[in-house]
Coordinates of C-alpha atoms and ligand atoms in Angstrom, one line a residue:
M1 CA -0.8 2.1 -19.2
G2 CA -1.0 2.2 -15.3
I3 CA -0.5 5.4 -13.2
E4 CA 0.3 5.4 -9.4
I5 CA -0.6 8.3 -7.2
S6 CA 0.6 8.1 -3.8
G7 CA -0.9 9.0 -0.5
S8 CA 0.7 12.6 -0.4
G9 CA 0.5 12.8 -4.2
S10 CA 4.2 13.4 -4.2
R11 CA 5.5 9.9 -5.7
Q12 CA 4.2 9.4 -9.2
S13 CA 4.7 6.9 -11.9
V14 CA 3.5 6.1 -15.1
A15 CA 3.7 2.9 -17.0
L16 CA 3.1 1.5 -20.4
A17 CA 2.6 -1.9 -20.7
D18 CA 1.5 -5.0 -23.4
L19 CA -1.5 -7.1 -23.1
N20 CA 0.6 -9.6 -21.0
G21 CA 1.3 -6.9 -18.2
N22 CA 5.1 -6.7 -19.2
I23 CA 6.2 -3.2 -18.5
L24 CA 7.6 -1.5 -21.4
Q25 CA 8.6 1.9 -20.4
R26 CA 7.9 3.5 -17.0
I27 CA 8.5 7.0 -15.6
R28 CA 9.0 8.2 -12.1
R29 CA 8.9 11.8 -10.9
P30 CA 9.2 11.8 -7.3
L31 CA 8.9 15.2 -5.3
E32 CA 10.5 16.3 -2.1
Y33 CA 7.3 18.0 -0.7
V34 CA 3.9 17.3 -0.9
P35 CA 2.7 19.1 -3.8
D36 CA -1.0 20.9 -4.6
T37 CA -3.4 18.9 -6.9
Q38 CA -2.6 21.1 -9.9
T39 CA 0.9 20.7 -9.3
V40 CA 0.1 16.6 -9.5
L41 CA -2.2 17.1 -12.5
Q42 CA 0.6 19.0 -14.5
L43 CA 3.0 16.5 -13.7
L44 CA 1.0 13.7 -14.5
D45 CA 0.3 15.6 -18.2
D46 CA 3.8 15.8 -19.2
M47 CA 4.9 12.1 -18.2
L48 CA 1.7 10.6 -20.0
A49 CA 3.0 13.1 -23.2
E50 CA 6.1 11.3 -22.5
V51 CA 5.2 7.7 -22.8
M52 CA 2.5 8.0 -25.2
H53 CA 5.0 9.5 -27.7
P54 CA 4.4 8.0 -31.1
Q55 CA 8.1 6.7 -31.1
R56 CA 7.6 4.8 -28.1
L57 CA 4.0 3.7 -28.8
Q58 CA 5.5 2.5 -32.5
D59 CA 2.4 0.9 -34.0
G60 CA 0.5 0.6 -30.9
R61 CA -2.6 2.4 -29.3
V62 CA -3.3 2.8 -25.9
L63 CA -6.4 0.7 -24.7
R64 CA -7.1 1.4 -21.0
V65 CA -5.5 3.3 -18.3
G66 CA -5.7 2.1 -14.8
V67 CA -5.1 4.3 -11.8
A68 CA -4.0 3.3 -8.4
V69 CA -4.4 5.9 -5.7
G70 CA -3.1 6.0 -2.4
G71 CA -6.7 7.1 -0.8
L72 CA -10.0 6.2 -0.3
V73 CA -11.9 5.8 -4.0
D74 CA -15.2 5.6 -5.2
A75 CA -14.1 2.9 -7.7
T76 CA -18.1 2.8 -9.5
H77 CA -17.2 6.8 -10.1
G78 CA -13.9 6.9 -10.7
V79 CA -13.6 9.5 -8.3
V80 CA -11.1 10.5 -5.4
R81 CA -12.7 10.6 -2.1
T82 CA -10.0 12.0 -0.3
L83 CA -6.3 11.4 0.0
H84 CA -5.1 11.2 3.8
H85 CA -2.1 13.0 3.3
A86 CA -2.9 15.7 1.1
H87 CA -5.1 18.6 0.5
G88 CA -7.3 19.4 -2.1
W89 CA -8.3 15.9 -3.6
D90 CA -11.5 15.5 -2.1
N91 CA -14.1 14.4 -4.4
F92 CA -11.9 15.0 -7.2
P93 CA -13.5 13.0 -10.5
L94 CA -10.0 11.7 -11.7
Q95 CA -11.8 9.6 -14.0
D96 CA -14.2 11.9 -16.0
Y97 CA -10.6 14.4 -16.2
L98 CA -8.2 11.8 -17.7
E99 CA -10.7 10.5 -19.9
E100 CA -11.6 13.6 -21.3
R101 CA -7.9 14.8 -21.8
L102 CA -6.7 11.5 -23.5
D103 CA -10.2 9.9 -24.9
I104 CA -9.1 6.7 -23.6
P105 CA -11.4 4.8 -21.3
C106 CA -10.1 4.5 -17.7
I107 CA -10.3 2.9 -14.6
V108 CA -9.6 4.3 -11.1
D109 CA -9.3 2.3 -7.9
N110 CA -7.3 2.4 -4.4
N111 CA -4.0 1.1 -4.3
A112 CA -4.1 -1.6 -1.7
N113 CA -6.9 -3.1 -4.3
A114 CA -4.5 -2.6 -7.3
A115 CA -1.5 -4.3 -5.7
A116 CA -4.0 -7.2 -4.6
L117 CA -5.1 -8.0 -8.1
A118 CA -1.3 -7.5 -9.4
E119 CA -0.4 -10.4 -6.5
A120 CA -3.1 -12.3 -7.3
Q121 CA -2.8 -12.6 -11.5
Y122 CA 1.5 -12.3 -11.1
G123 CA 2.9 -12.6 -7.7
A124 CA 2.2 -14.6 -4.7
G125 CA -1.6 -15.0 -4.9
M126 CA -1.4 -17.2 -8.1
G127 CA -4.1 -20.0 -8.3
E128 CA -5.5 -18.4 -5.1
R129 CA -9.2 -18.2 -5.1
F130 CA -9.9 -16.2 -1.6
I131 CA -6.8 -13.6 -0.9
L132 CA -6.3 -10.9 1.9
Y133 CA -3.7 -8.5 0.7
V134 CA -2.6 -6.1 3.6
G135 CA -0.5 -3.0 2.4
L136 CA 1.8 -1.9 5.1
G137 CA 3.3 1.4 3.9
R138 CA 3.3 4.8 5.3
G139 CA -0.6 3.8 5.9
I140 CA -2.1 0.5 6.1
G141 CA -4.3 -0.3 3.0
G142 CA -6.0 -3.9 2.6
A143 CA -7.9 -5.6 0.0
M144 CA -9.6 -8.7 -0.8
I145 CA -9.8 -10.7 -3.9
V146 CA -12.5 -13.0 -4.0
N147 CA -12.1 -15.5 -7.1
G148 CA -10.0 -13.1 -9.2
K149 CA -11.7 -10.1 -8.6
I150 CA -11.6 -7.0 -6.1
Y151 CA -14.5 -7.1 -3.6
H152 CA -15.4 -3.6 -3.2
G153 CA -18.3 -3.6 -0.4
A154 CA -21.4 -1.3 -1.1
T155 CA -19.5 1.9 -1.3
C156 CA -16.1 1.0 -2.2
S157 CA -14.8 0.7 1.4
A158 CA -13.9 -2.8 2.0
G159 CA -10.7 -3.8 3.2
E160 CA -9.8 -0.5 4.9
I161 CA -8.5 -2.4 7.9
G162 CA -6.1 0.2 8.8
H163 CA -9.0 1.5 10.8
L164 CA -9.8 -1.5 12.4
L165 CA -10.0 -0.6 15.9
V166 CA -7.3 -2.7 18.0
K167 CA -6.3 -1.0 21.0
E168 CA -9.0 1.2 23.1
H169 CA -7.3 4.7 23.7
G170 CA -4.7 3.7 21.2
P171 CA -2.6 6.3 19.7
K172 CA -4.3 8.6 17.1
C173 CA -4.9 7.5 13.2
S174 CA -4.7 9.6 10.2
C175 CA -8.2 9.4 10.1
G176 CA -8.4 11.2 13.5
N177 CA -9.8 8.4 15.5
F178 CA -7.8 6.6 18.2
G179 CA -6.4 3.0 18.8
H180 CA -6.5 2.0 14.8
L181 CA -4.3 -0.5 13.4
E182 CA -2.7 2.3 11.0
A183 CA -1.4 4.1 14.1
I184 CA 0.3 1.1 15.3
A185 CA 1.5 -0.9 12.8
S186 CA 2.0 1.5 9.6
A187 CA 5.8 2.1 8.6
Q188 CA 5.2 6.0 9.8
A189 CA 4.0 4.6 13.1
I190 CA 6.7 1.9 13.8
S191 CA 9.8 4.7 12.8
R192 CA 7.8 7.7 14.6
T193 CA 7.6 5.5 17.8
M194 CA 11.1 4.3 17.9
I195 CA 12.5 7.9 17.4
G196 CA 9.9 8.9 20.1
L197 CA 10.8 6.3 22.7
S198 CA 14.8 6.4 21.8
V199 CA 14.8 10.1 23.7
E200 CA 14.8 8.4 27.0
H201 CA 17.1 5.4 26.2
P202 CA 20.7 6.5 25.2
E203 CA 21.7 3.0 23.5
T204 CA 18.8 2.9 21.4
E205 CA 19.5 6.4 20.4
A206 CA 22.8 5.2 19.2
A207 CA 21.5 2.5 17.4
I208 CA 19.5 4.4 15.8
R209 CA 22.4 6.8 14.7
R210 CA 24.8 3.9 13.8
V211 CA 21.9 2.2 11.2
T212 CA 20.7 5.4 9.6
E213 CA 24.5 7.4 9.5
A214 CA 23.4 10.1 11.8
R215 CA 19.9 10.6 10.2
A216 CA 17.8 9.4 12.8
E217 CA 14.6 10.8 11.0
R218 CA 15.4 7.8 8.0
I219 CA 14.8 5.1 10.2
T220 CA 12.5 2.4 8.3
A221 CA 10.4 0.1 9.9
E222 CA 12.8 -3.0 8.5
Q223 CA 15.5 -1.4 10.7
V224 CA 13.6 -1.5 13.8
F225 CA 12.8 -5.0 13.2
R226 CA 16.6 -5.9 12.9
L227 CA 17.4 -3.8 16.0
A228 CA 14.7 -5.8 17.6
A229 CA 16.4 -9.0 16.5
A230 CA 20.0 -7.8 17.5
G231 CA 18.5 -7.3 21.0
D232 CA 17.6 -3.8 21.1
Q233 CA 14.7 -3.7 24.0
V234 CA 12.9 -0.6 22.9
A235 CA 13.0 -2.1 19.2
Q236 CA 11.8 -5.3 20.7
Q237 CA 8.8 -3.4 22.4
I238 CA 7.7 -2.0 19.6
V239 CA 8.1 -5.3 17.6
E240 CA 5.9 -6.9 19.9
E241 CA 3.2 -4.3 20.0
V242 CA 3.1 -4.6 16.0
H243 CA 3.1 -8.4 16.5
T244 CA 0.3 -8.0 18.9
Y245 CA -2.4 -5.8 17.3
L246 CA -1.8 -7.0 13.6
G247 CA -2.1 -10.3 14.9
I248 CA -5.7 -9.5 16.5
A249 CA -6.5 -7.8 13.3
L250 CA -5.6 -10.7 11.0
A251 CA -7.3 -13.0 13.1
N252 CA -10.7 -11.2 13.4
I253 CA -10.4 -11.4 9.8
V254 CA -9.4 -14.8 8.8
H255 CA -12.9 -15.8 11.2
L256 CA -14.7 -13.4 8.4
M257 CA -13.2 -14.1 5.5
N258 CA -11.6 -17.6 5.8
P259 CA -8.6 -16.6 3.2
G260 CA -6.3 -19.3 1.6
I261 CA -3.5 -17.1 1.9
I262 CA -2.4 -13.2 3.2
I263 CA 0.0 -11.6 1.6
L264 CA 1.8 -8.7 3.3
G265 CA 3.3 -5.8 1.1
G266 CA 4.7 -2.4 1.7
Q267 CA 7.8 -1.0 3.5
V268 CA 7.1 -3.4 6.7
A269 CA 6.6 -6.6 5.1
Q270 CA 10.6 -5.8 3.9
A271 CA 11.6 -7.3 7.4
G272 CA 10.5 -10.6 6.0
E273 CA 10.5 -14.0 8.4
L274 CA 11.2 -11.1 11.4
L275 CA 7.4 -10.3 10.7
L276 CA 5.7 -13.4 9.5
T277 CA 7.1 -15.9 11.4
P278 CA 5.9 -14.8 14.7
L279 CA 2.3 -13.8 13.0
Q280 CA 2.0 -17.0 11.7
A281 CA 2.0 -18.4 15.4
R282 CA -0.2 -15.9 16.3
L283 CA -3.1 -16.7 14.3
R284 CA -2.9 -20.4 15.3
D285 CA -3.2 -19.0 18.8
L286 CA -5.9 -16.8 18.5
C287 CA -7.9 -18.6 15.6
L288 CA -10.4 -21.5 14.9
P289 CA -8.1 -24.6 13.8
V290 CA -10.7 -24.9 10.7
A291 CA -9.9 -21.1 9.9
S292 CA -6.1 -21.1 10.2
E293 CA -4.5 -24.2 9.7
N294 CA -4.6 -23.8 6.2
V295 CA -3.8 -20.1 5.8
R296 CA -0.2 -18.9 4.2
I297 CA 1.3 -15.4 5.4
V298 CA 3.8 -14.6 2.8
Q299 CA 5.5 -11.7 1.5
G300 CA 4.0 -10.0 -1.8
K301 CA 6.3 -11.1 -4.5
L302 CA 5.8 -7.6 -6.4
G303 CA 7.9 -5.5 -3.8
T304 CA 7.8 -1.9 -4.3
E305 CA 6.6 -2.3 -7.6
A306 CA 2.8 -3.9 -6.6
N307 CA 1.2 -0.4 -7.0
I308 CA 2.4 0.1 -10.3
V309 CA 2.1 -3.0 -11.6
G310 CA -1.6 -2.8 -9.9
A311 CA -2.2 0.2 -12.0
V312 CA -1.7 -2.1 -15.3
T313 CA -3.8 -5.4 -13.9
L314 CA -6.5 -2.6 -13.5
A315 CA -6.3 -1.5 -17.0
L316 CA -6.0 -5.3 -18.5
Q317 CA -9.1 -6.7 -16.6
D318 CA -11.3 -8.4 -19.2
I319 CA -9.3 -7.2 -22.0
Ligands
LIG401 ZN1 -8.4 5.3 11.5

């Protein structure tokens, strides 16, 4: 069984899968607000009861539960350290909580780690030994897969590439610091910057209204990339910044890790070639040929399913 909890706690999914990772049942219960911890846990209880109904399980049983959490996770102890976009989760022992309630072994990890593992096993990274995964969602998560395993580091914070410093005196990050990659290249940063800059550019404001059907606050990162490709100068300036600073971050990681493939997931990756092609060129410019000439940058294959498939993949490890 897989469980997904988003960084704000407002999006949860529960999925039941077979031993080959095929999802048999799935329930989603998104909320329109950022709920408190108790509300999320209650909702999860209801969803789990529904998915684990004897009729659905037929003669089967649940062997393990994997949980993909959109925040900092101590995967060794199954503890949620913090969610950046919700309160009340600090040091929450989610693994103990679930194991006690369900009486089933449980494994908890960060959602980027889970998504990376899923892309490695079932998606764009199949057959690759050294994988860098970058989840460009509301925030930016990252993960490294080495020989089929998640590389966690000493305190389970490896791969937090959203907090790489790429621009001194840059915009404020969700962690409180300044100039981090997440503050420039996350989906939220791209949409916010676009709306902010459009105030002084009537033609950009009109373009945003057109593509969002007059709901400017709903502009997506992918739409900003498309407007840039169509010639909007404000959008072009934003996309140029994303390419510049994401390029710097990736080039630095490529020199450190020497991955065979870089998989981009999350909403920003929906921009597809508009994001990938310039990034590939930038890596060639910035990296030693020996490090960059064979590295491929691709869009994840699992799309919006990556986190929940990731949760299932966590549960299936070594089974
Ligand atoms: Zn940060």
